[in-house]
Coordinates of C-alpha atoms in Angstrom, one line a residue:
X400 CA 0.0 0.0 0.0
X401 CA 1.2 3.5 -0.7
X402 CA 1.7 6.0 2.1
X403 CA -1.5 7.9 1.1
X404 CA -3.5 4.7 1.2
X405 CA -2.1 3.8 4.6
X406 CA -3.0 7.2 5.9
X407 CA -6.6 6.9 4.6
X408 CA -6.9 3.4 6.1
X409 CA -5.5 4.5 9.4
X410 CA -7.9 7.5 9.6
X411 CA -10.9 5.2 8.9
X412 CA -9.8 2.6 11.5
X413 CA -9.1 5.4 14.1
X414 CA -12.6 7.0 13.6
X415 CA -14.2 3.5 13.8
X416 CA -12.3 2.9 17.0
X417 CA -13.5 6.2 18.5
X418 CA -17.1 5.3 17.5
X419 CA -16.6 1.9 19.1
X420 CA -15.4 3.5 22.3
X421 CA -18.6 5.6 22.4
X422 CA -20.7 2.5 21.7
X423 CA -18.9 0.5 24.3
X424 CA -19.5 3.1 27.0
X425 CA -23.3 3.0 26.2
X426 CA -23.4 -0.8 26.3
X427 CA -21.1 -1.1 29.3
X428 CA -18.5 -3.0 27.4
X429 CA -14.7 -2.3 27.7
X430 CA -13.7 -0.2 24.6
X431 CA -10.4 -2.1 24.5
X432 CA -12.2 -5.3 23.5
X433 CA -14.1 -3.5 20.8
X434 CA -10.7 -2.3 19.4
X435 CA -9.6 -5.9 19.4
X436 CA -12.7 -7.0 17.6
X437 CA -12.2 -4.2 15.1
X438 CA -8.8 -5.6 14.2
X439 CA -10.2 -9.1 13.8
X440 CA -13.0 -7.7 11.6
X441 CA -10.4 -6.5 9.1
X442 CA -9.4 -10.1 8.1
X443 CA -12.2 -10.5 5.5
X444 CA -10.9 -7.4 3.7
X445 CA -7.4 -9.0 3.4
X446 CA -5.9 -6.7 6.1
X447 CA -4.1 -8.7 8.7
X448 CA -0.7 -8.9 10.4
X449 CA 1.5 -12.0 10.0
X450 CA 4.7 -10.8 11.6
X451 CA 4.6 -11.7 15.3
X452 CA 8.1 -10.2 15.9
X453 CA 6.9 -6.8 14.6
X454 CA 3.7 -7.0 16.7
X455 CA 5.9 -7.7 19.7
X456 CA 8.1 -4.7 19.1
X457 CA 5.2 -2.3 18.4
X458 CA 3.3 -3.7 21.4
X459 CA 6.3 -2.8 23.7
X460 CA 6.4 0.7 22.2
X461 CA 2.7 1.2 22.9
X462 CA 3.1 0.0 26.5
X463 CA 5.7 2.7 27.1
X464 CA 3.1 5.5 26.4
X465 CA 0.3 3.6 28.2
X466 CA 2.5 3.3 31.3
X467 CA 3.5 7.0 30.9
X468 CA -0.1 8.1 31.0
X469 CA -0.9 6.0 34.0
X470 CA 2.2 7.2 35.9
X471 CA 1.6 10.9 35.2
X472 CA -2.0 10.7 36.5
X473 CA -1.0 8.8 39.7
X474 CA -0.7 10.9 42.9
X475 CA 2.1 9.9 45.3
X476 CA 0.0 10.5 48.4
X477 CA -2.5 7.9 47.1
X478 CA 0.1 5.2 46.3
X479 CA 2.6 5.8 49.1
X480 CA 1.0 3.4 51.6
X481 CA 0.3 0.7 49.0
X482 CA 3.5 0.6 47.1
X483 CA 5.0 -2.3 49.1
X484 CA 2.0 -4.5 48.4
X485 CA 1.9 -3.5 44.8
X486 CA 5.6 -4.4 44.4
X487 CA 5.1 -7.7 46.1
X488 CA 2.2 -8.6 43.8
X489 CA 4.3 -7.6 40.8
X490 CA 7.1 -10.0 41.9
X491 CA 6.2 -12.7 44.4
X492 CA 2.6 -12.7 43.3
X493 CA 3.6 -13.3 39.7
X494 CA 5.8 -16.2 40.8
X495 CA 2.9 -17.8 42.6
X496 CA 0.6 -17.4 39.6
X497 CA 3.1 -18.8 37.2
X498 CA 3.7 -21.8 39.4
X499 CA 0.1 -22.6 40.1
X500 CA -1.1 -22.3 36.5
X501 CA 1.9 -24.3 35.3
X502 CA 1.0 -27.1 37.7
X503 CA -2.6 -27.1 36.5
X504 CA -1.6 -27.1 32.8
X505 CA 0.9 -30.0 33.3
X506 CA -1.1 -32.3 35.6
X507 CA -4.7 -31.5 34.4
X508 CA -4.4 -30.4 30.8
X509 CA -1.4 -32.7 30.1
X510 CA 1.0 -30.1 28.7
X511 CA 4.7 -30.6 28.7
X512 CA 6.5 -28.9 31.6
X513 CA 8.2 -26.2 29.4
X514 CA 4.9 -25.3 27.7
X515 CA 3.0 -25.3 30.9
X516 CA 5.5 -22.9 32.5
X517 CA 5.3 -20.7 29.4
X518 CA 1.4 -20.6 29.6
X519 CA 1.7 -19.7 33.3
X520 CA 4.1 -16.9 32.5
X521 CA 2.1 -15.5 29.6
X522 CA -1.2 -15.4 31.6
X523 CA 0.3 -14.1 34.9
X524 CA 0.5 -10.3 34.3
X525 CA -2.3 -7.8 34.8
X526 CA -2.6 -5.3 32.0
X527 CA -1.9 -1.6 32.6
X528 CA -4.0 -0.5 29.6
X529 CA -7.0 -2.4 30.9
X530 CA -6.5 -1.4 34.5
X531 CA -5.9 2.3 33.9
X532 CA -8.8 2.5 31.4
X533 CA -11.4 0.7 33.5
X534 CA -10.5 1.4 37.2
X535 CA -10.6 5.2 36.8
X536 CA -14.3 5.1 35.9
X537 CA -15.0 3.2 39.2
X538 CA -15.2 5.2 42.5
X539 CA -12.7 3.3 44.7
X540 CA -10.6 4.2 47.8
X541 CA -7.2 5.5 46.7
X542 CA -5.3 2.6 48.4
X543 CA -7.2 -0.1 46.5
X544 CA -6.8 1.7 43.1
X545 CA -3.1 2.4 43.8
X546 CA -2.4 -1.3 44.6
X547 CA -3.9 -2.4 41.3
X548 CA -2.4 0.3 39.2
X549 CA 1.0 -0.1 40.8
X550 CA 1.0 -3.8 40.3
X551 CA 0.1 -3.5 36.6
X552 CA 2.8 -0.8 36.1
X553 CA 5.5 -3.0 37.7
X554 CA 4.7 -6.6 36.8
X555 CA 5.7 -6.2 33.1
X556 CA 9.4 -6.2 34.2
X557 CA 9.5 -9.8 35.7
X558 CA 7.1 -11.1 33.1
X559 CA 9.3 -10.1 30.1
X560 CA 12.1 -12.1 31.7
X561 CA 10.0 -15.1 32.7
X562 CA 8.4 -15.4 29.2
X563 CA 11.9 -15.1 27.6
X564 CA 13.3 -17.9 29.8
X565 CA 10.3 -20.1 29.3
X566 CA 10.4 -19.6 25.6
X567 CA 14.1 -20.6 25.6
X568 CA 13.3 -23.7 27.7
X569 CA 10.5 -24.7 25.2
X570 CA 13.0 -24.7 22.3
X571 CA 15.6 -26.5 24.3
X572 CA 17.9 -23.7 25.3
X573 CA 17.3 -23.4 29.1
X574 CA 19.6 -20.7 30.6
X575 CA 22.2 -21.9 33.1
X576 CA 21.9 -21.2 36.8
X577 CA 18.4 -22.5 37.5
X578 CA 15.5 -20.8 39.3
X579 CA 17.7 -18.9 41.8
X580 CA 19.7 -17.1 39.1
X581 CA 16.5 -16.3 37.2
X582 CA 14.9 -14.9 40.4
X583 CA 18.0 -12.8 41.0
X584 CA 17.9 -11.4 37.4
X585 CA 14.3 -10.4 37.9
X586 CA 15.1 -8.6 41.2
X587 CA 18.1 -6.9 39.7
X588 CA 16.2 -5.7 36.6
X589 CA 13.2 -4.4 38.7
X590 CA 15.4 -2.6 41.3
X591 CA 17.6 -1.2 38.6
X592 CA 14.7 0.0 36.6
X593 CA 13.1 1.7 39.6
X594 CA 16.4 3.4 40.6
X595 CA 16.9 4.6 37.0
X596 CA 13.3 5.9 36.8
X597 CA 13.9 7.9 40.1
X598 CA 17.1 9.3 38.8
X599 CA 15.7 10.4 35.4
X600 CA 12.5 11.6 36.9
X601 CA 14.1 13.9 39.5
X602 CA 16.7 15.1 37.1
X603 CA 14.1 15.7 34.4
X604 CA 11.9 17.5 36.9
X605 CA 14.7 19.8 38.0
X606 CA 15.5 20.7 34.3
X607 CA 11.9 21.2 33.3
X608 CA 11.2 23.5 36.3
X609 CA 14.1 25.8 35.1
X610 CA 13.5 25.5 31.4
X611 CA 11.1 28.4 31.4
X612 CA 9.0 27.2 28.3
X613 CA 6.0 29.4 27.9
X614 CA 4.3 27.2 25.3
X615 CA 2.4 24.3 26.8
X616 CA 2.8 22.3 23.5
X617 CA 6.6 22.4 23.8
X618 CA 6.5 21.6 27.5
X619 CA 4.4 18.4 27.1
X620 CA 6.8 17.2 24.4
X621 CA 9.7 17.7 26.7
X622 CA 8.0 15.7 29.4
X623 CA 7.3 12.8 27.1
X624 CA 10.8 13.0 25.8
X625 CA 12.2 12.5 29.4
X626 CA 9.9 9.5 29.9
X627 CA 10.9 7.8 26.7
X628 CA 14.5 8.6 27.6
X629 CA 14.0 6.6 30.8
X630 CA 12.9 3.6 28.8
X631 CA 15.7 3.8 26.2
X632 CA 18.4 4.1 28.9
X633 CA 16.8 1.2 30.8
X634 CA 17.0 -1.2 27.8
X635 CA 20.5 0.1 27.1
X636 CA 21.9 -0.8 30.5
X637 CA 19.8 -4.0 30.8
X638 CA 17.4 -3.1 33.5
X639 CA 13.6 -2.9 33.3
X640 CA 12.6 -0.1 30.9
X641 CA 9.0 -0.5 31.9
X642 CA 9.7 0.0 35.6
X643 CA 11.8 3.0 34.7
X644 CA 9.0 4.5 32.6
X645 CA 6.3 4.1 35.3
X646 CA 8.5 5.4 38.2
X647 CA 9.8 8.3 36.1
X648 CA 6.2 9.2 35.1
X649 CA 5.1 9.2 38.8
X650 CA 8.0 11.4 39.8
X651 CA 7.2 13.9 37.0
X652 CA 3.4 13.8 37.6
X653 CA 3.9 14.7 41.2
X654 CA 6.3 17.5 40.7
X655 CA 5.5 21.2 40.8
X656 CA 5.6 21.5 37.1
X657 CA 3.6 24.1 35.1
X658 CA 1.0 23.0 32.5
X659 CA 0.1 19.9 34.4
X660 CA -3.4 19.6 33.0
X661 CA -2.1 20.1 29.5
X662 CA 0.6 17.5 30.1
X663 CA -2.0 15.0 31.4
X664 CA -4.4 15.7 28.5
X665 CA -1.6 15.2 26.0
X666 CA -0.5 12.0 27.7
X667 CA -4.1 10.8 27.8
X668 CA -4.4 11.4 24.1
X669 CA -1.1 9.5 23.4
X670 CA -2.3 6.7 25.7
X671 CA -5.6 6.4 23.8
X672 CA -4.0 6.2 20.4
X673 CA -1.5 3.7 21.8
X674 CA -4.3 1.5 23.2
X675 CA -6.3 1.8 20.0
X676 CA -3.3 0.9 17.8
X677 CA -2.2 -1.9 20.2
X678 CA -5.5 -3.7 20.4
X679 CA -6.4 -3.2 16.7
X680 CA -2.9 -4.6 15.8
X681 CA -3.3 -7.6 18.1
X682 CA -6.8 -8.2 16.5
X683 CA -5.1 -8.2 13.1
X684 CA -2.6 -10.8 14.3
X685 CA -5.4 -13.1 15.5
X686 CA -7.1 -15.5 13.1
X687 CA -10.7 -16.1 14.3
X688 CA -11.3 -18.8 11.6
X689 CA -8.5 -20.8 13.4
X690 CA -10.5 -21.0 16.7
X691 CA -11.5 -24.6 17.1
X692 CA -13.9 -25.9 19.8
X693 CA -11.0 -27.6 21.5
X694 CA -9.0 -24.3 21.5
X695 CA -11.9 -22.3 22.8
X696 CA -12.6 -24.9 25.5
X697 CA -9.0 -25.1 26.8
X698 CA -8.7 -21.3 26.7
X699 CA -11.8 -21.0 28.9
X700 CA -10.7 -23.7 31.3
X701 CA -7.3 -21.9 31.8
X702 CA -9.2 -18.6 32.2
X703 CA -11.5 -20.0 34.9
X704 CA -8.6 -21.6 36.8
X705 CA -6.5 -18.4 36.6
X706 CA -9.4 -16.1 37.7
X707 CA -10.9 -18.2 40.5
X708 CA -7.9 -20.1 41.8
X709 CA -4.5 -18.8 40.7
X710 CA -5.2 -15.1 41.1
X711 CA -6.8 -15.3 44.6
X712 CA -4.0 -17.5 45.8
X713 CA -1.3 -15.1 44.5
X714 CA -3.2 -12.1 46.1
X715 CA -3.6 -13.9 49.4
X716 CA 0.0 -15.0 49.5
X717 CA 1.1 -11.3 49.3
X718 CA -1.7 -9.5 51.2
X719 CA -1.4 -11.7 54.3
X720 CA 1.7 -9.8 55.2
X721 CA -0.2 -6.5 55.2
X722 CA -3.3 -7.8 57.1
X723 CA -5.5 -6.7 54.2
X724 CA -9.2 -7.5 54.9
X725 CA -10.6 -10.5 53.0
X726 CA -13.2 -8.2 51.3
X727 CA -10.4 -6.1 49.8
X728 CA -8.4 -9.2 48.9
X729 CA -11.5 -10.5 47.0
X730 CA -11.9 -7.3 45.1
X731 CA -8.2 -7.0 44.2
X732 CA -8.4 -10.6 43.0
X733 CA -11.4 -9.9 40.8
X734 CA -10.0 -6.6 39.5
X735 CA -6.8 -8.2 38.2
X736 CA -7.7 -7.5 34.6
X737 CA -5.9 -9.2 31.7
X738 CA -5.6 -7.5 28.4
X739 CA -2.9 -6.5 25.9
X740 CA 0.1 -7.7 28.0
X741 CA -0.7 -11.4 28.0
X742 CA -1.4 -11.2 24.2
X743 CA 1.8 -9.4 23.5
X744 CA 3.7 -11.9 25.7
X745 CA 2.1 -14.7 23.6
X746 CA 3.8 -13.3 20.5
X747 CA 7.2 -14.1 21.9
X748 CA 7.0 -17.9 21.5
X749 CA 5.0 -17.3 18.3
X750 CA 7.9 -15.4 16.8
X751 CA 10.5 -18.0 18.2
X752 CA 8.6 -20.8 16.4
X753 CA 7.8 -22.8 19.6
X754 CA 5.6 -25.8 19.1
X755 CA 1.9 -25.2 19.8
X756 CA 2.6 -21.4 20.1
X757 CA -0.2 -20.6 17.6
X758 CA -2.7 -22.5 19.7
X759 CA -1.4 -20.9 22.9
X760 CA -1.8 -17.4 21.3
X761 CA -5.4 -18.3 20.3
X762 CA -6.2 -19.5 23.8
X763 CA -4.9 -16.3 25.3
X764 CA -7.0 -14.2 23.0
X765 CA -10.1 -16.2 23.9
X766 CA -9.7 -16.0 27.7
X767 CA -8.8 -12.3 27.6
X768 CA -11.9 -11.5 25.6
X769 CA -14.3 -13.6 27.7
X770 CA -13.0 -12.7 31.1
X771 CA -12.5 -9.0 30.4
X772 CA -16.2 -8.9 29.3
X773 CA -17.1 -10.8 32.5
X774 CA -14.9 -8.8 35.0
X775 CA -14.6 -5.2 33.7
X776 CA -18.3 -4.2 33.7
X777 CA -18.9 -5.8 37.1
X778 CA -16.1 -4.0 39.0
X779 CA -18.4 -1.3 40.4
X780 CA -21.0 -3.8 41.4
X781 CA -18.4 -6.0 43.1
X782 CA -16.9 -3.1 45.0
X783 CA -20.3 -2.2 46.3
X784 CA -21.3 -5.8 47.3
X785 CA -18.0 -6.2 49.1
X786 CA -18.3 -2.9 50.9
X787 CA -15.3 -1.4 49.3
X788 CA -17.2 1.6 48.2
X789 CA -20.7 3.0 48.5
X790 CA -20.6 4.0 44.8
X791 CA -21.1 7.6 45.8
X792 CA -17.5 8.6 46.6
X793 CA -16.8 12.1 45.4
X794 CA -14.5 12.5 42.4
X795 CA -11.4 14.6 42.9
X796 CA -11.0 18.2 41.8
X797 CA -9.1 19.1 38.6
X798 CA -6.2 21.5 39.0
X799 CA -4.4 23.4 36.3
X800 CA -1.4 25.7 37.0
X801 CA 0.4 28.3 34.9
X802 CA 3.4 30.2 36.1
X803 CA 3.5 33.9 36.6
X804 CA 7.3 34.2 36.4
X805 CA 7.8 37.9 37.1
X806 CA 6.2 37.9 40.6
X807 CA 7.0 34.3 41.5
X808 CA 3.4 33.4 41.7
X809 CA 1.1 30.8 40.2
X810 CA -2.3 31.0 38.6
X811 CA -4.4 28.0 39.6
X812 CA -7.7 26.9 38.0
X813 CA -9.7 24.5 40.1
X814 CA -12.8 22.7 38.8
X815 CA -15.2 21.4 41.5
X816 CA -16.8 18.1 40.3
X817 CA -20.4 17.0 41.1
X818 CA -21.0 15.7 44.6
X819 CA -17.7 17.2 45.9
X820 CA -17.7 18.0 49.6
X821 CA -16.4 21.5 48.6
X822 CA -20.1 22.2 47.9
X823 CA -21.4 24.7 50.4
X824 CA -18.0 25.6 51.9
X825 CA -17.3 29.3 52.1
X826 CA -14.0 30.9 51.0
X827 CA -13.3 31.8 54.6
X828 CA -13.8 28.2 55.7
X829 CA -11.1 27.0 53.3
X830 CA -8.4 28.8 55.4
X831 CA -6.0 29.0 52.6
X832 CA -2.3 30.0 53.2
X833 CA -1.4 33.7 53.5
X834 CA -1.4 35.8 50.3
X835 CA -3.5 33.2 48.5
X836 CA -6.5 34.9 46.8
X837 CA -9.5 33.3 45.2
X838 CA -9.9 35.9 42.5
X839 CA -13.0 34.8 40.6
X840 CA -15.7 32.1 40.7
X841 CA -17.1 31.1 37.4
X842 CA -20.6 29.6 37.8
X843 CA -22.8 28.6 34.8
X844 CA -20.7 30.8 32.5
X845 CA -21.1 33.9 34.8
X846 CA -18.5 35.6 37.0
X847 CA -19.4 35.6 40.7
X848 CA -18.1 38.3 43.1
X849 CA -15.8 36.8 45.7
X850 CA -15.6 37.7 49.4
X851 CA -15.0 35.6 52.6
X852 CA -18.7 34.6 52.8
X853 CA -19.0 33.4 49.2
X854 CA -20.0 29.7 49.0
X855 CA -18.6 27.2 46.6
X856 CA -21.0 25.0 44.6
X857 CA -20.5 21.8 42.6
X858 CA -19.6 22.7 39.0
X859 CA -17.8 25.9 39.9
X860 CA -14.4 26.9 38.5
X861 CA -12.2 28.8 40.9
X862 CA -9.4 31.0 39.7
X863 CA -6.8 31.4 42.4
X864 CA -3.6 33.4 42.5
X865 CA -1.0 32.2 45.0
X866 CA 2.7 32.4 45.8
X867 CA 4.6 29.7 44.0
X868 CA 6.0 28.4 47.3
X869 CA 2.5 27.8 48.6
X870 CA 1.3 25.8 45.6
X871 CA 1.5 22.4 47.2
X872 CA -0.2 23.5 50.4
X873 CA -3.0 25.1 48.5
X874 CA -3.6 22.1 46.3
X875 CA -3.5 19.7 49.3
X876 CA -6.0 22.0 51.2
X877 CA -8.5 22.0 48.4
X878 CA -8.2 18.2 48.0
X879 CA -8.7 17.5 51.7
X880 CA -11.7 19.7 51.9
X881 CA -13.0 18.2 48.6
X882 CA -12.8 14.7 50.1
X883 CA -13.7 15.4 53.8
X884 CA -15.6 18.6 53.9
X885 CA -15.1 21.8 55.9
X886 CA -14.0 19.9 59.0
X887 CA -11.1 18.3 57.2
X888 CA -8.5 19.9 59.5
X889 CA -10.0 18.2 62.5
X890 CA -10.8 14.8 61.0
X891 CA -8.1 12.1 60.6
X892 CA -6.8 11.5 57.1
X893 CA -7.7 7.8 57.1
X894 CA -6.8 5.7 54.1

């Protein structure tokens, strides 16, 4: 196809994907699965992808931007208390899942040991694209969301190594050293990627704060450049590039950077195009006509065992050390969504020519489709039934900041969402730091005069001028009152 024809086809597929996302939201279906179905639907038109190695490379590139978007929109105060559990789920939890699924596949389904371990490794990771896309539409306590998002952001690192080792074993080239050496490599890669992400994140944040770019478009490009740099350096020095990307993104997203809303909006757009391209591409790689009853049955059996046995066991093995209540454990188990990552991992043995790799790829496609349809739309219901949330938790405020360099001040725009506990609070009751001024309230398109007795309402936009040094304190004050009401200073933080 010529370049012009490719652009035309790409535009058509992109618009169809956007319409599919809209349709999926109305029907309560995850839009990511509709993108996958769209890729499969191109097969009758002769448009499909036969190069598993290319799909693997493009899939990794897409995951970089998906993880970047997730990290930039993650608040450190939300994940700080849950980071240890998330890291344990991403490492020890993965090992438990791989082992349990491998035993099941070997002793029950009769697979050879190398293939059974390979299936266990492929199916173990939760998917950052699915988790970030679905969970942020469900009102959840921050510590539950951060566990799931942190796990999905960090478990790619060990899985890449596990799948690579299992693939080598399946073709008769098992690396020397045994399980202890492999576990050591996983730990080194994960720790190295985390440290590299911290280094690049803090260095990038220091540079960006002093760069003085006045154009938001250039600034967001610089932010994305720093994040991709973290991935590139990670792969260059043989540590986890995915861990480096996620950690670097969290550091940048929680820094006092200007144009934060513009940066997050840009990252969200890049994340969506990456998700669309990733799932459409994986759908093009699949061959629905190849799905036999035996393949469908085995894929469903593996999915049932993974969802109802292996996943709960891996969560329990990690959560027991943190005394997590059983209701929260049950929800974390149910919310461990699989998506693009297992499918991308299934392309590794496919590209290496492992026996039965085509069937394994088809089985992974089948169980991802079926169980994402089963799990994703029911997460809100499950959270309410388990008492994790009432379903009426207020959404957080949106904050945008632009620098006023000459007077060392910031201009902050705050959007008050529906059902926020800021509703009814007066400006005086906010008790904002000294020299912080709420200049204007925009309500229903009208400017509202501001004095100490003016009351905030849901849907308002507040324009605030404040000293740059007070920016963090002002934002934290608005968030606390938004979550806990006018008595926030006297109520304990809680989790």
